[in-house]
Short mmCIF file of C-alpha atoms in Angstrom, two decimals:
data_model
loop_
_atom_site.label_atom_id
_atom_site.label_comp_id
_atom_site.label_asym_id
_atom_site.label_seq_id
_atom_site.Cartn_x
_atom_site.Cartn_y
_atom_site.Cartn_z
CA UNK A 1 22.85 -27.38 26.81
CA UNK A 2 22.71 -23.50 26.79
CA UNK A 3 24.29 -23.81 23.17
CA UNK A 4 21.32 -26.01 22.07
CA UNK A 5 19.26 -23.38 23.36
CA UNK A 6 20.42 -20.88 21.82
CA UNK A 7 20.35 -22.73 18.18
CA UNK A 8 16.80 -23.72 19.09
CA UNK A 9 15.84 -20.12 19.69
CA UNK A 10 17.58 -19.28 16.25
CA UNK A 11 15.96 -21.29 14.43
CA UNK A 12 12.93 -20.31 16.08
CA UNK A 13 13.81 -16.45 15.59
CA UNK A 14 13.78 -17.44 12.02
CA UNK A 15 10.96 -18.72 10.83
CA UNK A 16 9.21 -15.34 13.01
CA UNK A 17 5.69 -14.20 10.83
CA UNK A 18 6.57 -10.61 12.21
CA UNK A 19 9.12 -8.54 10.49
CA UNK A 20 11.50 -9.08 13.80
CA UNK A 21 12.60 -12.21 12.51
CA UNK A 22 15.34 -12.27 9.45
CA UNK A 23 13.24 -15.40 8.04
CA UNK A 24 9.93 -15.76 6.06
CA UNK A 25 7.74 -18.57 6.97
CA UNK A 26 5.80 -20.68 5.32
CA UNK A 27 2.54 -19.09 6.81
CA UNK A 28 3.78 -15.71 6.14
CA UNK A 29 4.72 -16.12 2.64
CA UNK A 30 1.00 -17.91 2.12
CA UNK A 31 -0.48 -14.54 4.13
CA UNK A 32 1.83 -12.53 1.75
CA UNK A 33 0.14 -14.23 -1.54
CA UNK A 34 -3.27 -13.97 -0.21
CA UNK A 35 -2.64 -10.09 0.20
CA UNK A 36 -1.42 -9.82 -2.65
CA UNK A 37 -4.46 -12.28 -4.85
CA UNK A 38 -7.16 -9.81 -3.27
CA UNK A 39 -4.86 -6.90 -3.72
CA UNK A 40 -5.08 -7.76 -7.56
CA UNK A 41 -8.59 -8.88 -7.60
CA UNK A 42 -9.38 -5.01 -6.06
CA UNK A 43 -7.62 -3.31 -8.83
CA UNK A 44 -8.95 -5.38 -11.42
CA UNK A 45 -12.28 -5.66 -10.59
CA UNK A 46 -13.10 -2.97 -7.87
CA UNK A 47 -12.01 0.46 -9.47
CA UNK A 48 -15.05 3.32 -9.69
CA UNK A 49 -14.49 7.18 -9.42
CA UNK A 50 -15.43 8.88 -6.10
CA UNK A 51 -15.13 12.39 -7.49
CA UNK A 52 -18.12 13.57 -9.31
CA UNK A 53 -17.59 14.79 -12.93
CA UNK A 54 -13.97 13.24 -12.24
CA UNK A 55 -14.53 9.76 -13.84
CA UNK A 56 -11.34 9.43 -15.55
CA UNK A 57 -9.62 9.04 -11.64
CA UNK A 58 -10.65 5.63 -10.54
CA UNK A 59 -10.13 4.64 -6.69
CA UNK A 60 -9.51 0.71 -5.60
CA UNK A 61 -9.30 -0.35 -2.17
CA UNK A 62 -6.19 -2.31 -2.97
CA UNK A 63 -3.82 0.05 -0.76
CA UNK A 64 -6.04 -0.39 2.02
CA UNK A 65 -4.43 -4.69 1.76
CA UNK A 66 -1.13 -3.39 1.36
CA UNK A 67 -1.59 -0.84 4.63
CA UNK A 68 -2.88 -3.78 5.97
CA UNK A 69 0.14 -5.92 5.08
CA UNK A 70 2.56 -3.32 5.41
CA UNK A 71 1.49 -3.38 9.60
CA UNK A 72 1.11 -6.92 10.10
CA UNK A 73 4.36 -7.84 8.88
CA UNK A 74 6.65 -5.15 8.27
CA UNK A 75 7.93 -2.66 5.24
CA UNK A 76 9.25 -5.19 3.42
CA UNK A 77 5.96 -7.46 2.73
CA UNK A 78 4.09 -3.91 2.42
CA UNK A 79 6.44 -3.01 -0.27
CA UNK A 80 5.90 -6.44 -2.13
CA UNK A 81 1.86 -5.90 -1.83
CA UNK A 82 2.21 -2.47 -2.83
CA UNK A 83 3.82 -3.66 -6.27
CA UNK A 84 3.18 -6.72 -7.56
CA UNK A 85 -0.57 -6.50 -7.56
CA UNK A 86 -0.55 -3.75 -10.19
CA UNK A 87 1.29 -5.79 -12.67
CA UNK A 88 -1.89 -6.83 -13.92
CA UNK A 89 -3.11 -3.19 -15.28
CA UNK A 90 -0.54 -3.53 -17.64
CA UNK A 91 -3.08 -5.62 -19.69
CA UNK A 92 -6.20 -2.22 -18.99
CA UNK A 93 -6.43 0.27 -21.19
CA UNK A 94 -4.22 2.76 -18.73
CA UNK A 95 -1.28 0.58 -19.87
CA UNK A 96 2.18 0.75 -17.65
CA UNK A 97 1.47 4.44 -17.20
CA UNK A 98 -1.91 2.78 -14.79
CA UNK A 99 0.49 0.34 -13.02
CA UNK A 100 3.21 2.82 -12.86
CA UNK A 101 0.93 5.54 -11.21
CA UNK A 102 -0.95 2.95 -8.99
CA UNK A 103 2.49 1.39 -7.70
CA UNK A 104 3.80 5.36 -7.02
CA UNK A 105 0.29 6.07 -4.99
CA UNK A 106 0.56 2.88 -3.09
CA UNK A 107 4.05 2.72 -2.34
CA UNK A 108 4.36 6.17 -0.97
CA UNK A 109 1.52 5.65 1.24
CA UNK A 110 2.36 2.20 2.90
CA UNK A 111 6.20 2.22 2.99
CA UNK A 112 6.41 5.69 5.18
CA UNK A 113 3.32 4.50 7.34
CA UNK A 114 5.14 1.08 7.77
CA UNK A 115 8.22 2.17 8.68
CA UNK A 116 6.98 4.38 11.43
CA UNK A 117 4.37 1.77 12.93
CA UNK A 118 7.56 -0.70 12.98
CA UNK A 119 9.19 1.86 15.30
CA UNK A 120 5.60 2.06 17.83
CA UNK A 121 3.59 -0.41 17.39
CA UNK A 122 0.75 1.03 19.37
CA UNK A 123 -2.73 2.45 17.63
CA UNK A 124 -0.59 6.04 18.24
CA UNK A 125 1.99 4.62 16.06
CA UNK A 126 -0.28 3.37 13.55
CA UNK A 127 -1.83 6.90 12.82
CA UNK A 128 1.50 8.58 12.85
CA UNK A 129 2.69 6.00 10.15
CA UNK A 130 -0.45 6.93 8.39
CA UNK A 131 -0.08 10.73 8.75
CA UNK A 132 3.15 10.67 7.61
CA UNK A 133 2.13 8.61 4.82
CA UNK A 134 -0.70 10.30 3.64
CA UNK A 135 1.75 13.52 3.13
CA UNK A 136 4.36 11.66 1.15
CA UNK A 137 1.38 9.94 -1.08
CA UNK A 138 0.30 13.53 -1.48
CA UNK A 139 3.32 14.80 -2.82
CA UNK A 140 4.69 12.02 -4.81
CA UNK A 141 1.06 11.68 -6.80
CA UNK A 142 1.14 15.31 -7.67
CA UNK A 143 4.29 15.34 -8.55
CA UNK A 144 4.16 11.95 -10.73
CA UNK A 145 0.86 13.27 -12.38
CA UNK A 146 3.24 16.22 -13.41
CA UNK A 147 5.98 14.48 -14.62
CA UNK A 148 4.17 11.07 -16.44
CA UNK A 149 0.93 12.28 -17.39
CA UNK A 150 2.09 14.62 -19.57
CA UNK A 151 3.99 12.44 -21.43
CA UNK A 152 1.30 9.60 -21.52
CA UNK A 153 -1.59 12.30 -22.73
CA UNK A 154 0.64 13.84 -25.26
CA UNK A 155 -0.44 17.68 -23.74
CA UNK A 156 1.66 20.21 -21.93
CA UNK A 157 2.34 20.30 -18.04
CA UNK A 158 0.17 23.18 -17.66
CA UNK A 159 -2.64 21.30 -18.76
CA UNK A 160 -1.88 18.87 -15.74
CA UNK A 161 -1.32 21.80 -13.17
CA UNK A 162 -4.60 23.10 -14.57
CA UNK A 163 -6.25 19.38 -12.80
CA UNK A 164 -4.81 19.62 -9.73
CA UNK A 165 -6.99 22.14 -7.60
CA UNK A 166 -10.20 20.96 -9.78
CA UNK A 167 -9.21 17.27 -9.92
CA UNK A 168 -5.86 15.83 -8.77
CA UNK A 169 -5.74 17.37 -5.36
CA UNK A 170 -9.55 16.01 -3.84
CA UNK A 171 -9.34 12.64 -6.15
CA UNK A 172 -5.92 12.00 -4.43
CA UNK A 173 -7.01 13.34 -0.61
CA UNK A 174 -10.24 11.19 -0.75
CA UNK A 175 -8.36 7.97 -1.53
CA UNK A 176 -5.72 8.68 1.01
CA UNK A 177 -8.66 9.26 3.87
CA UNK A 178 -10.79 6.52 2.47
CA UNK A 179 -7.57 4.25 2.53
CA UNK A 180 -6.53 5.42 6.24
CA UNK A 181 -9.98 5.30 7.95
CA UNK A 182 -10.68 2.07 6.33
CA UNK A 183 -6.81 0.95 7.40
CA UNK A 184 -7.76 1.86 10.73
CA UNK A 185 -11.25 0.34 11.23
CA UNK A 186 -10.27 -3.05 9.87
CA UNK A 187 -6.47 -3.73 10.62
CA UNK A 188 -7.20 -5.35 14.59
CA UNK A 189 -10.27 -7.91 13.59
CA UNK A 190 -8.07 -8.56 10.18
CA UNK A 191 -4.89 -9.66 11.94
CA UNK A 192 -6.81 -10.92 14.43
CA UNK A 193 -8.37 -13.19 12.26
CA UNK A 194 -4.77 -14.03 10.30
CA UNK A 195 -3.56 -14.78 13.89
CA UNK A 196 -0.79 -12.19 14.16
#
């Protein structure tokens, strides 16, 4: 009897929609592919520039899914929402060097923040995760507009170090806050609403 138990609680364990359990259900592989569908549909359709006189740097909500994603169930699906939806820019007229930079931005943001929310899942954790997040997307977006966008405009790195105090630095702040806040606002009634 305790045997059967214990398989029955195995089996249960692993079909979990939480990143606790080693298994993926059915429901949380659907949840995953709806992230990841309105994910796409925001950085297809829902890019505009928030920096004045900045219009080349185009913000999407997209990371604020994957944040969203990233919580809910764990690193893992965050990393797979923070990836595949960019594919798609491939086909815009940034090319891979617009996926490449958007998967960088996104990644660095919602891996660190996910990994430290899956270690305190409180609101407390949450805004660590984020914290620490927001300094690693910092860092690796600088340091990624240094390293590919000089190759992908053709023009020296000092032209790109030239952008960052005028350009880089409050484009890439203002999406990390706007991503955050909006993370924060929305992420209860969300999962709520997904039943997690």
């Amino acid at each position: 009897m305790a045997t059967q138990l214990s398989s029955m609680n195995n089996r249960h364990d692993s079909h979990s929609t939480t990143e606790q359990g080693p298994g993926w259900s059915t429901k949380r592989i659907a949840i995953t592919a709806l992230f990841c569908a309105v994910a796409s549909i925001c950085t297809l359709f829902l890019q505009f520039p928030i920096i004045p006189g900045v219009t080349f740097l185009q913000y999407d909500p997209s990371a604020i899914i994957a944040l969203i994603a990233g919580f809910a169930f764990g690193p893992v699906t965050g990393v797979i929402v923070s990836t595949i939806p960019y594919v798609p820019q491939i086909a815009n007229q940034s090319g891979v060097y617009g996926m490449v930079m958007a998967i960088i931005a996104t990644l660095s943001l919602v891996l660190p923040a996910s990994l430290v929310y899956r270690r305190n899942t409180t609101f407390k954790g949450a805004v660590a995760g984020m914290c620490v997040g927001a300094v690693v997307c910092l860092a690796c977006c600088i340091g990624a507009n240094m390293i590919i966008t000089p190759i992908y405009m053709g023009a020296p790195t000092q032209v790109v170090i030239d952008m960052i105090v005028p350009a880089l630095l409050p484009f890439n702040v203002a999406k990390i806050a706007i991503n955050c806040v909006a993370t924060a606002l929305v992420y209860k009634p969300v999962t709520k609403a997904l039943g997690n």
